[in-house]
PDB file of C-alpha atoms in Angstrom:
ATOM      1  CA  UNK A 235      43.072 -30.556  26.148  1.00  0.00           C
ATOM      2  CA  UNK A 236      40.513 -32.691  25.702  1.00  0.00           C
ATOM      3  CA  UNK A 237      37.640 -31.094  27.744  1.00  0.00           C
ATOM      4  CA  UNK A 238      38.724 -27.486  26.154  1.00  0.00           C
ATOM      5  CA  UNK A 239      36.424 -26.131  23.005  1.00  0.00           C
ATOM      6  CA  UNK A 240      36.772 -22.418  21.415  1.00  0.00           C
ATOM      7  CA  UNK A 241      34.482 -20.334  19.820  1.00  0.00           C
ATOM      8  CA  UNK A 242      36.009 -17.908  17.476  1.00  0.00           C
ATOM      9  CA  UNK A 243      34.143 -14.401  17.066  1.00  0.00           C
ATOM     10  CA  UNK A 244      35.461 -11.574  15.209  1.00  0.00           C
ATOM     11  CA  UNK A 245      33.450  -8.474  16.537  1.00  0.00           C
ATOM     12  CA  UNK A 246      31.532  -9.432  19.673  1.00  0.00           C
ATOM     13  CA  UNK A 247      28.174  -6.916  19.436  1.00  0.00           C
ATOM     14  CA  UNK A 248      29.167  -6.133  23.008  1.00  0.00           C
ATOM     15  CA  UNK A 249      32.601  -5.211  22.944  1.00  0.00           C
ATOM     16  CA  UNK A 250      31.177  -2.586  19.240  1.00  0.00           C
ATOM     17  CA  UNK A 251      28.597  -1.067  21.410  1.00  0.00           C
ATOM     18  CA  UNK A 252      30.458  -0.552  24.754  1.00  0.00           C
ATOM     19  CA  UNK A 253      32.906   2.090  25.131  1.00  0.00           C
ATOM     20  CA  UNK A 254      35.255   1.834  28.227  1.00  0.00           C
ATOM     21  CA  UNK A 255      37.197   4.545  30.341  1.00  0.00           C
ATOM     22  CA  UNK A 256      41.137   4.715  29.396  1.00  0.00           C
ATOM     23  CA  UNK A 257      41.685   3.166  33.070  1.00  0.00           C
ATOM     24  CA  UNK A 258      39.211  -0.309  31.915  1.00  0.00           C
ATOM     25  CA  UNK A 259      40.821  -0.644  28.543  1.00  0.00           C
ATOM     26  CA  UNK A 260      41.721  -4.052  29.653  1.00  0.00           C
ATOM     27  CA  UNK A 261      38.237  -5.592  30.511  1.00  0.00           C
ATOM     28  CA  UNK A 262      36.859  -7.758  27.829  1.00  0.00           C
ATOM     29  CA  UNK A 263      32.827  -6.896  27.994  1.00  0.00           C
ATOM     30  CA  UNK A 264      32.287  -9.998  25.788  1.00  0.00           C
ATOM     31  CA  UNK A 265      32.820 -11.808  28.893  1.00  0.00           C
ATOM     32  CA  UNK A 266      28.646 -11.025  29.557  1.00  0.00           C
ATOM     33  CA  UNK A 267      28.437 -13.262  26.414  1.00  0.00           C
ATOM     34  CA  UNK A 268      30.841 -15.999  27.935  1.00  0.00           C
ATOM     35  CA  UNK A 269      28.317 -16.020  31.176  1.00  0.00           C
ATOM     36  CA  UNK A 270      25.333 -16.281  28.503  1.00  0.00           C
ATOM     37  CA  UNK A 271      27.054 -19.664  27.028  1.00  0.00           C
ATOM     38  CA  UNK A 272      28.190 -20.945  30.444  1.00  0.00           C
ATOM     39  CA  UNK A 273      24.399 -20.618  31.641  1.00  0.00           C
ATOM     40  CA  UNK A 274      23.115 -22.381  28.552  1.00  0.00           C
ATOM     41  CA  UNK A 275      25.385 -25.351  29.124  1.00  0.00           C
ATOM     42  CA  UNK A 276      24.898 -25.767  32.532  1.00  0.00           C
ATOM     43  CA  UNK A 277      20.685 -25.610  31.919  1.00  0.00           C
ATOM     44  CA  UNK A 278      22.008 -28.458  29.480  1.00  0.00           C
ATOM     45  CA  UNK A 279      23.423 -30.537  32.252  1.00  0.00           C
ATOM     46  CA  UNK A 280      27.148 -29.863  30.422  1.00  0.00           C
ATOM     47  CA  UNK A 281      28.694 -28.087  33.079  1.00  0.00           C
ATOM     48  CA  UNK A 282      31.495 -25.903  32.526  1.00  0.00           C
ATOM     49  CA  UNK A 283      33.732 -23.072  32.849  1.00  0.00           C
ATOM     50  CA  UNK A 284      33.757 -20.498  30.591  1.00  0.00           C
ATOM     51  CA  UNK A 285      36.024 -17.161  29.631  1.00  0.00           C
ATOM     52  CA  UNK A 286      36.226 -14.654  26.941  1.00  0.00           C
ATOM     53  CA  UNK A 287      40.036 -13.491  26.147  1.00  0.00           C
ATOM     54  CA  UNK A 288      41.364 -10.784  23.696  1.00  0.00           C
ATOM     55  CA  UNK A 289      43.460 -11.871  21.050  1.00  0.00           C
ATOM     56  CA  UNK A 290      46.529  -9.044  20.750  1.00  0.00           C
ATOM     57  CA  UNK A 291      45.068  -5.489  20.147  1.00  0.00           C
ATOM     58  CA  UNK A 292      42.073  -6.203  18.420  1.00  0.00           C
ATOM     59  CA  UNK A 293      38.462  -6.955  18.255  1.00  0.00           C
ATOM     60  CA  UNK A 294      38.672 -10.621  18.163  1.00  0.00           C
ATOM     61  CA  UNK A 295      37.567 -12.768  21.047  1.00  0.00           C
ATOM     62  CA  UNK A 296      37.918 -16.151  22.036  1.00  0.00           C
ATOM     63  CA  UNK A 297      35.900 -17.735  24.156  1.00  0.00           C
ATOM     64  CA  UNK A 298      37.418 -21.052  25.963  1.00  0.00           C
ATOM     65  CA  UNK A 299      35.262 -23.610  27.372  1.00  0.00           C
ATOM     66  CA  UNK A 300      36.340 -25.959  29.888  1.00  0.00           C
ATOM     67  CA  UNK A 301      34.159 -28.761  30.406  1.00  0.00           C
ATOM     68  CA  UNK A 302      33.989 -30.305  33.696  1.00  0.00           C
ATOM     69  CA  UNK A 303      35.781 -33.616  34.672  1.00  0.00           C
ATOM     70  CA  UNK A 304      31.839 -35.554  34.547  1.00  0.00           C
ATOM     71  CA  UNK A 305      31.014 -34.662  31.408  1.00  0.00           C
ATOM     72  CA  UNK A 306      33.798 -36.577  29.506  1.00  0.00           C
ATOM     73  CA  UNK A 307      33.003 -39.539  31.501  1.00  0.00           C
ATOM     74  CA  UNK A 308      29.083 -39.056  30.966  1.00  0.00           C
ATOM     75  CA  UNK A 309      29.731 -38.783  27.007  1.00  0.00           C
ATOM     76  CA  UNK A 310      32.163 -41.446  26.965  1.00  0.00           C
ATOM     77  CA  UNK A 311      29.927 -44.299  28.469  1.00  0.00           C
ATOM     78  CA  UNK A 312      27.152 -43.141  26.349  1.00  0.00           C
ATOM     79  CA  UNK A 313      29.504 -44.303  23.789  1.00  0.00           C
TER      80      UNK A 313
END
């Protein structure tokens, strides 16, 4: 998609210090990091959605940003 970006990070300092009950193994605690990045864009004026997800079984986190629909068409006439 063209309003979709990913950051890549292998070892998110929140997921290494944060250890989880057996019945949360699921939750991703990078996704405090995610709300970090969405706040920064949208003091930016870039609004935009954005989630943390696990890749498999391990430590690896991707974090998908979806910008909204004005954005594109804000960049695109400033073209």
């Amino acid at each position: 998609n063209i309003n979709e970006y990913y950051i890549y990070d292998d070892d998110p300092i929140t997921n290494k210090y944060i250890s989880l009950p057996s019945n949360l193994s699921g939750l991703n605690c990078a996704q405090f990091i995610a709300g970090i990045i969405q706040g920064i864009l949208d003091s930016a004026e870039f609004p935009a959605d954005v989630t943390a997800a696990t890749q498999g079984n391990t430590q690896k986190t991707v974090y998908v940003i979806q910008f909204e629909p004005q954005v594109l068409k804000r960049q695109q006439v400033a073209q």
